[in-house]
Tab-separated table of C-alpha atoms and ligand atoms in Angstrom:
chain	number	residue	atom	x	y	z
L	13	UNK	CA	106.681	94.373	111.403
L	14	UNK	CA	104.852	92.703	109.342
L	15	UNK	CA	104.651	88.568	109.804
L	16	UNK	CA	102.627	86.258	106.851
L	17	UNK	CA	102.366	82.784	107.578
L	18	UNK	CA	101.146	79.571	105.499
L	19	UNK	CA	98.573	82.229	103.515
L	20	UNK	CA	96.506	80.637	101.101
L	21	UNK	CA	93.878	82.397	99.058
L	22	UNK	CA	91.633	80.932	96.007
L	23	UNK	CA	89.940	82.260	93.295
L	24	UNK	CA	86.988	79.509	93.318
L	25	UNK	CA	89.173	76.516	92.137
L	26	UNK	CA	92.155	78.385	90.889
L	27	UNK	CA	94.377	78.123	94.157
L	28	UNK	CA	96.345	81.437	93.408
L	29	UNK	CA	98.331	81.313	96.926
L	30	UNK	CA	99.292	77.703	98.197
L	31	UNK	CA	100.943	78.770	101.849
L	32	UNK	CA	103.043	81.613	101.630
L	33	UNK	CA	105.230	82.751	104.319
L	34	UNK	CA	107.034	85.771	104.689
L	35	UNK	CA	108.405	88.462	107.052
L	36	UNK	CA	108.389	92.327	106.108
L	37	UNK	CA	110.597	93.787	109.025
L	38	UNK	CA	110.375	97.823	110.374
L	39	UNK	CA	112.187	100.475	108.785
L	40	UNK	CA	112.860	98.330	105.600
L	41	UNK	CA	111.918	97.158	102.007
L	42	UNK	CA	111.338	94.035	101.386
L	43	UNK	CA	111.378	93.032	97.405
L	44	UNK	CA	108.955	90.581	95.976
L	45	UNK	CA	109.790	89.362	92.918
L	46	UNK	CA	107.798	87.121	90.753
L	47	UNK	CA	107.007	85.985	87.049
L	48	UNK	CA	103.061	87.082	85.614
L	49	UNK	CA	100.724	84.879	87.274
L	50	UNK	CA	103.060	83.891	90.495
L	51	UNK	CA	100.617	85.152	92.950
L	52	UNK	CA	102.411	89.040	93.693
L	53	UNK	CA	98.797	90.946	93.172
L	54	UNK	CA	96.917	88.621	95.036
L	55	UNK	CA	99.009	88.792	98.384
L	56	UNK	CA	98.621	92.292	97.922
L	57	UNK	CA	95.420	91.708	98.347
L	58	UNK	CA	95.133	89.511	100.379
L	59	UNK	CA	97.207	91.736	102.836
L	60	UNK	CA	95.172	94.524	102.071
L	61	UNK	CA	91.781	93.049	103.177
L	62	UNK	CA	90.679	93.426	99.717
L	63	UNK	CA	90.453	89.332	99.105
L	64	UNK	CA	90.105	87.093	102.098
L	65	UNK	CA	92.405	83.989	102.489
L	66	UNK	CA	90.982	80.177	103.263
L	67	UNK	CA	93.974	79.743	105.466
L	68	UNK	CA	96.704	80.983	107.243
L	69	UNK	CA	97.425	84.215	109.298
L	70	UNK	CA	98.682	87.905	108.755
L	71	UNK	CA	100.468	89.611	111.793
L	72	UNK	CA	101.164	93.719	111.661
L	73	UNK	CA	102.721	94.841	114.762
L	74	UNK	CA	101.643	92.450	116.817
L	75	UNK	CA	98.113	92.438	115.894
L	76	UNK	CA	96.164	90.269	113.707
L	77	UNK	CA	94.919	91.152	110.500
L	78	UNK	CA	93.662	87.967	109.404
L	79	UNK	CA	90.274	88.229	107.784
L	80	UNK	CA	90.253	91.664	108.236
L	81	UNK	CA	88.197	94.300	106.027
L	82	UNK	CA	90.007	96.491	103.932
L	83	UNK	CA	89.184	99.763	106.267
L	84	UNK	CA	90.526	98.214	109.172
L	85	UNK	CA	93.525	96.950	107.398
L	86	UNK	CA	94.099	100.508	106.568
L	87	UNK	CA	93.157	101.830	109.657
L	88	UNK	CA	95.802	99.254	111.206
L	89	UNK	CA	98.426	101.263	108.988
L	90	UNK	CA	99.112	98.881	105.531
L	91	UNK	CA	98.500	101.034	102.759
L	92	UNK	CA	98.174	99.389	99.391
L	93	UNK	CA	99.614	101.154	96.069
L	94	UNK	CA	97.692	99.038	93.489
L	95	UNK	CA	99.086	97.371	90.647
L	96	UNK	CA	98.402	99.908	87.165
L	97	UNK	CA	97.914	102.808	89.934
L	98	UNK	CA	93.702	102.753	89.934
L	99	UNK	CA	93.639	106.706	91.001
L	100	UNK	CA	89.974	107.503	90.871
L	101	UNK	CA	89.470	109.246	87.098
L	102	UNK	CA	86.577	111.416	87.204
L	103	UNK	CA	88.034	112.823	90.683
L	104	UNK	CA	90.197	115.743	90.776
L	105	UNK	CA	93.585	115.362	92.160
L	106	UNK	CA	92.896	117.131	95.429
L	107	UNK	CA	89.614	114.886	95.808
L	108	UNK	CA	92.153	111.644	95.423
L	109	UNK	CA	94.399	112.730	97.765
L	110	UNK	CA	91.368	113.613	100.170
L	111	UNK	CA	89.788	109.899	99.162
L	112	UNK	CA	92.924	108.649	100.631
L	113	UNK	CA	92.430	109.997	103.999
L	114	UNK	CA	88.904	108.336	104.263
L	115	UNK	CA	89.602	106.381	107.537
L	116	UNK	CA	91.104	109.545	109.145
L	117	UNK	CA	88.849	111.185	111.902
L	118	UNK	CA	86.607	114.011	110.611
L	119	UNK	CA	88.276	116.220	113.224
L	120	UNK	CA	91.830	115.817	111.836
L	121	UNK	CA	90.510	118.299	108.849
L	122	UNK	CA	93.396	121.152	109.667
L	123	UNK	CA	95.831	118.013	109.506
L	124	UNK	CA	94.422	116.500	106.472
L	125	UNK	CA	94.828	119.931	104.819
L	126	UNK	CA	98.242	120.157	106.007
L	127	UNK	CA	99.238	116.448	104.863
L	128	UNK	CA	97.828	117.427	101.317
L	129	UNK	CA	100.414	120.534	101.438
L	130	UNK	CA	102.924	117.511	101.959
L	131	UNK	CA	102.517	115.854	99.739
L	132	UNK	CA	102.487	118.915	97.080
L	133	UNK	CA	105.434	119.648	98.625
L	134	UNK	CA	106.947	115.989	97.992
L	135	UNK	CA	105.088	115.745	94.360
L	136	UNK	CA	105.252	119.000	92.940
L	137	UNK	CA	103.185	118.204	89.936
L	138	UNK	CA	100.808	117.649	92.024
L	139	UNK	CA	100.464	120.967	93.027
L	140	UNK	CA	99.937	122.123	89.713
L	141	UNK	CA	97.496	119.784	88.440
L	142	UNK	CA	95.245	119.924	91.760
L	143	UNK	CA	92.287	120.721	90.198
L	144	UNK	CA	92.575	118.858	87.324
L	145	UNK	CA	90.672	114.967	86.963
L	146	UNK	CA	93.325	112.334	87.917
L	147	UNK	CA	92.268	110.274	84.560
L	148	UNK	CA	93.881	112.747	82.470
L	149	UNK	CA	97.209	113.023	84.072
L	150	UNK	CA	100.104	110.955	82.772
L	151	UNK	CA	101.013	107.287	83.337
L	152	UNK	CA	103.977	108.796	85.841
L	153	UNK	CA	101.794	111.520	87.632
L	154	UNK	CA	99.347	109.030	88.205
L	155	UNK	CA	101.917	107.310	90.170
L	156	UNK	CA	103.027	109.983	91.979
L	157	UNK	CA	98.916	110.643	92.649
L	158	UNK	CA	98.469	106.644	93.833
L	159	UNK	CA	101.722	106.995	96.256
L	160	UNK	CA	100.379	110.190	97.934
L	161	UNK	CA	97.098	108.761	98.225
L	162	UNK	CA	98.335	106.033	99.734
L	163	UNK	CA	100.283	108.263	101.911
L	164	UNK	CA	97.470	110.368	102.837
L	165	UNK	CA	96.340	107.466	104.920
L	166	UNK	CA	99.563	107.998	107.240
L	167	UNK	CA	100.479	104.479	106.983
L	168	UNK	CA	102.758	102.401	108.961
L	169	UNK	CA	103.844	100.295	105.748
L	170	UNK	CA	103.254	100.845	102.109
L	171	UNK	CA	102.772	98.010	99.806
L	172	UNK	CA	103.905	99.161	96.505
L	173	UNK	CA	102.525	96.645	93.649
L	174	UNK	CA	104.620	97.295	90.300
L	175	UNK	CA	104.873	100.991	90.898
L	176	UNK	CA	107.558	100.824	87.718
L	177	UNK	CA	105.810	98.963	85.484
L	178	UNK	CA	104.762	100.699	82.096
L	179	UNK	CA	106.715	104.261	82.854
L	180	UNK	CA	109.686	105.737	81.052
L	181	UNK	CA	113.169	105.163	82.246
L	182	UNK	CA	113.026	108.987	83.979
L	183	UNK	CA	109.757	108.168	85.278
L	184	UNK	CA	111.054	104.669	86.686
L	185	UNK	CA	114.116	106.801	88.404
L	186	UNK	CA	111.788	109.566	89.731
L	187	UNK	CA	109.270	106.874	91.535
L	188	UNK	CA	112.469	105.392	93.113
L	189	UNK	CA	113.837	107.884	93.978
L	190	UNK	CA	110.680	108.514	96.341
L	191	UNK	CA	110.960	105.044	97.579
L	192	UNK	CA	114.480	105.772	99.110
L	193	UNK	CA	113.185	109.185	100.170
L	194	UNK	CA	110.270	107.229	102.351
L	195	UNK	CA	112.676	104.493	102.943
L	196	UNK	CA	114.355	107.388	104.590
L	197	UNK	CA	111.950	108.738	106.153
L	198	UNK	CA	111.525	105.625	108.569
L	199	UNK	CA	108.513	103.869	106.320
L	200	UNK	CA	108.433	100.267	106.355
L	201	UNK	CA	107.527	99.091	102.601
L	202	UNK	CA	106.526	95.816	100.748
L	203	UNK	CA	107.753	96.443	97.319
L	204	UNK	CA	106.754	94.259	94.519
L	205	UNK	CA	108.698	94.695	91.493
L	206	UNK	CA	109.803	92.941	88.178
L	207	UNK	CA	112.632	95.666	87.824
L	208	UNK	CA	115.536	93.689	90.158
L	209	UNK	CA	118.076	96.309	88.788
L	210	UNK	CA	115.984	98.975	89.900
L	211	UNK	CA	114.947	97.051	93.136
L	212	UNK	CA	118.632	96.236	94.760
L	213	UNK	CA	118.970	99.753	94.652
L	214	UNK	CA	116.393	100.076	97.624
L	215	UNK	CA	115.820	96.653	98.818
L	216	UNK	CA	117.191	95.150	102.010
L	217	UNK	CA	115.633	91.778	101.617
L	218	UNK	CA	113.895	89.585	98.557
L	219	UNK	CA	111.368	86.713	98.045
L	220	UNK	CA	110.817	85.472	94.459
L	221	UNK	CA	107.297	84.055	94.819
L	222	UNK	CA	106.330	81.266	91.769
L	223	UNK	CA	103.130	79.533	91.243
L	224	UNK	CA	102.075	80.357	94.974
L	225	UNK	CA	104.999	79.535	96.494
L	226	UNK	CA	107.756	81.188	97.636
L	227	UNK	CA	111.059	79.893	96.493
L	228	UNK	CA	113.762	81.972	97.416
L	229	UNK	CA	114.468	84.413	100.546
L	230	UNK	CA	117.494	86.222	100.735
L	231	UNK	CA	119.892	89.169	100.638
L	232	UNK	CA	120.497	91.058	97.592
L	233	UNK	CA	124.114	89.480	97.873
L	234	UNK	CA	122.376	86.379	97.954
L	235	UNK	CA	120.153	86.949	96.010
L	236	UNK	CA	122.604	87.834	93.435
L	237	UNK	CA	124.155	84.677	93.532
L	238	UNK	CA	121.390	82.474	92.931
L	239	UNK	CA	121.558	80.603	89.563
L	240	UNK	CA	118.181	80.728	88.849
L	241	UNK	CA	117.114	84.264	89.323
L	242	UNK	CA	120.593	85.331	87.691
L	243	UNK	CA	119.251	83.941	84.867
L	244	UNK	CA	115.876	85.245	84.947
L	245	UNK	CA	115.718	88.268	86.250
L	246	UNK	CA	119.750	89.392	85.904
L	247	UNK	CA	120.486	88.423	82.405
L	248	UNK	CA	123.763	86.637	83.751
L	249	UNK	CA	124.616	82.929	84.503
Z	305	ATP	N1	89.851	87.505	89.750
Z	305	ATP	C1	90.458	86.344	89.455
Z	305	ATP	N2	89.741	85.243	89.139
Z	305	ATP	C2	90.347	84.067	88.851
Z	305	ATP	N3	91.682	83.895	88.834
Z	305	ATP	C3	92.443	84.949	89.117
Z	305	ATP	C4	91.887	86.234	89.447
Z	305	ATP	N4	92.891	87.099	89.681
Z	305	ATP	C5	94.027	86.386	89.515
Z	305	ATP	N5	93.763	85.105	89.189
Z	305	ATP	C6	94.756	84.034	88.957
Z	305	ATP	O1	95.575	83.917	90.103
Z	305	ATP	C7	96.937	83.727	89.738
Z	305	ATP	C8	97.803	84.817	90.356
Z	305	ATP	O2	97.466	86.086	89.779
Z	305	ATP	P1	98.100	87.442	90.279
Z	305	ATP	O3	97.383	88.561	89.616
Z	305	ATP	O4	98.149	87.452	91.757
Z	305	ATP	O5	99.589	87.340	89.694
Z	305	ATP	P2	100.760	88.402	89.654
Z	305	ATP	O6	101.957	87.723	90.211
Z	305	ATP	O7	100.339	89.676	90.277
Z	305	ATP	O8	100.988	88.607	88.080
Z	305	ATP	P3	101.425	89.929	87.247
Z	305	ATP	O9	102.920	89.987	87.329
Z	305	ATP	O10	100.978	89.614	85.855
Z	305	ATP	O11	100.749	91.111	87.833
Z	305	ATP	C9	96.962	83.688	88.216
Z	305	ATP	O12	96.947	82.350	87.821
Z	305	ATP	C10	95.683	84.384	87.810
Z	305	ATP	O13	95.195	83.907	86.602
Z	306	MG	MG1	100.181	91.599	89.603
């Protein structure tokens, strides 16, 4: 599992993370929720290796991540789904999903191959746009390309940031109904997510994170309850 304590991460002055702590546990998704600005993209990467914190520790399995480069992190098995997808553009689909096994051994090429058939089996239009440059596929296949990507890396946990956001209703259904299928599947993922409709269809435990901080852990039930997010995020109260 995955084990964050007291993180705190700057932007020169701009203190973006002021000592978040949070627990992602095996086998589960674990919802972050989070107005624009709270912090949500920056733990991601932050978790990710991608932007290193000034204090605090990251634990993944019982190892430390903690100042870690973004290969090892990966290596380690967290995956990061970036916010607005980032697929490479000028790279053919194939080439993404081959960019994706980067810190898989050279030898592993028969498995690589076989992953990719995977994952065209699990995203079919990928299949059919293989060849074709992952900048001119759609907002939604762009997902799909970004989660098998990420996928490609045979991670232990998948942290999914706004995988929703900017799609079509159908689209929106299609990318969660992956999420259950991994969910399924025994994958451990750190879903961020403004949709809370969408997300307590999936999610076994939330954290709204605000101006750096977190301020509310709970069950959906609980979450549910809570005045505050009703009224933000629920439309109720
Ligand atoms: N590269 C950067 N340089 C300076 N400040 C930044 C940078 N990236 C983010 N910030 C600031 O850090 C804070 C947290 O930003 P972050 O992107 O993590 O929020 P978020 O919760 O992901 O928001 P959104 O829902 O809009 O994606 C914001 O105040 C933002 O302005
Ligand atoms: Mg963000």
């Amino acid at each position: 599992m995955l084990s964050i304590n007291n993180l705190e991460t700057s932007y020169g002055l701009i203190k973006a993370l002021k000592g978040v702590s949070l627990d992602a546990a095996e086998g589960e998704v674990t919802c972050i929720l989070g107005p624009n600005g709270a912090g949500k993209t920056t733990l991601m990467f932050t978790l990710s290796g991608i932007i290193k914190p000034d204090a605090g520790s990251i634990d993944f399995f019982g190892t430390s991540l903690t100042g870690l480069a973004a290969p090892k992190v990966l290596r380690e098995g967290l995956a990061l789904v970036p916010e607005n997808r980032l697929v490479f553009p000028l790279m053919s689909v194939r080439e993404n999903l081959l960019a994706g096994a980067y810190t898989r051994n050279r030898s592993d090429k028969d498995e690589v191959e076989a992953d990719i058939e995977k994952m065209f089996a699990r995203f079919p239009v990928l299949k059919e746009r293989q060849e074709q440059n992952a900048g001119t596929l759609s907002g939604g296949e762009q997902q799909m390309l970004a989660l098998a990507r990420a996928l490609m890396s045979r991670p232990k946990m998948l942290l999914l940031d706004e995988p929703s956001v900017g799609l079509a209703p159908v689209i929106v259904n299609e990318v969660f109904a992956i999420i259950k299928q991994l969910k399924e599947d025994g994958l451990s993922i750190v879903l961020v997510e403004q949709n809370v409709v969408k997300a307590l269809e999936v999610a076994d435990h939330f954290y709204l994170l605000d101006q750096g901080r977190v301020t509310f852990a709970g069950t959906p039930g609980e979450m549910e309850n809570d005045d505050v997010i009703k009224r933000a995020y629920l439309g109720g109260g």
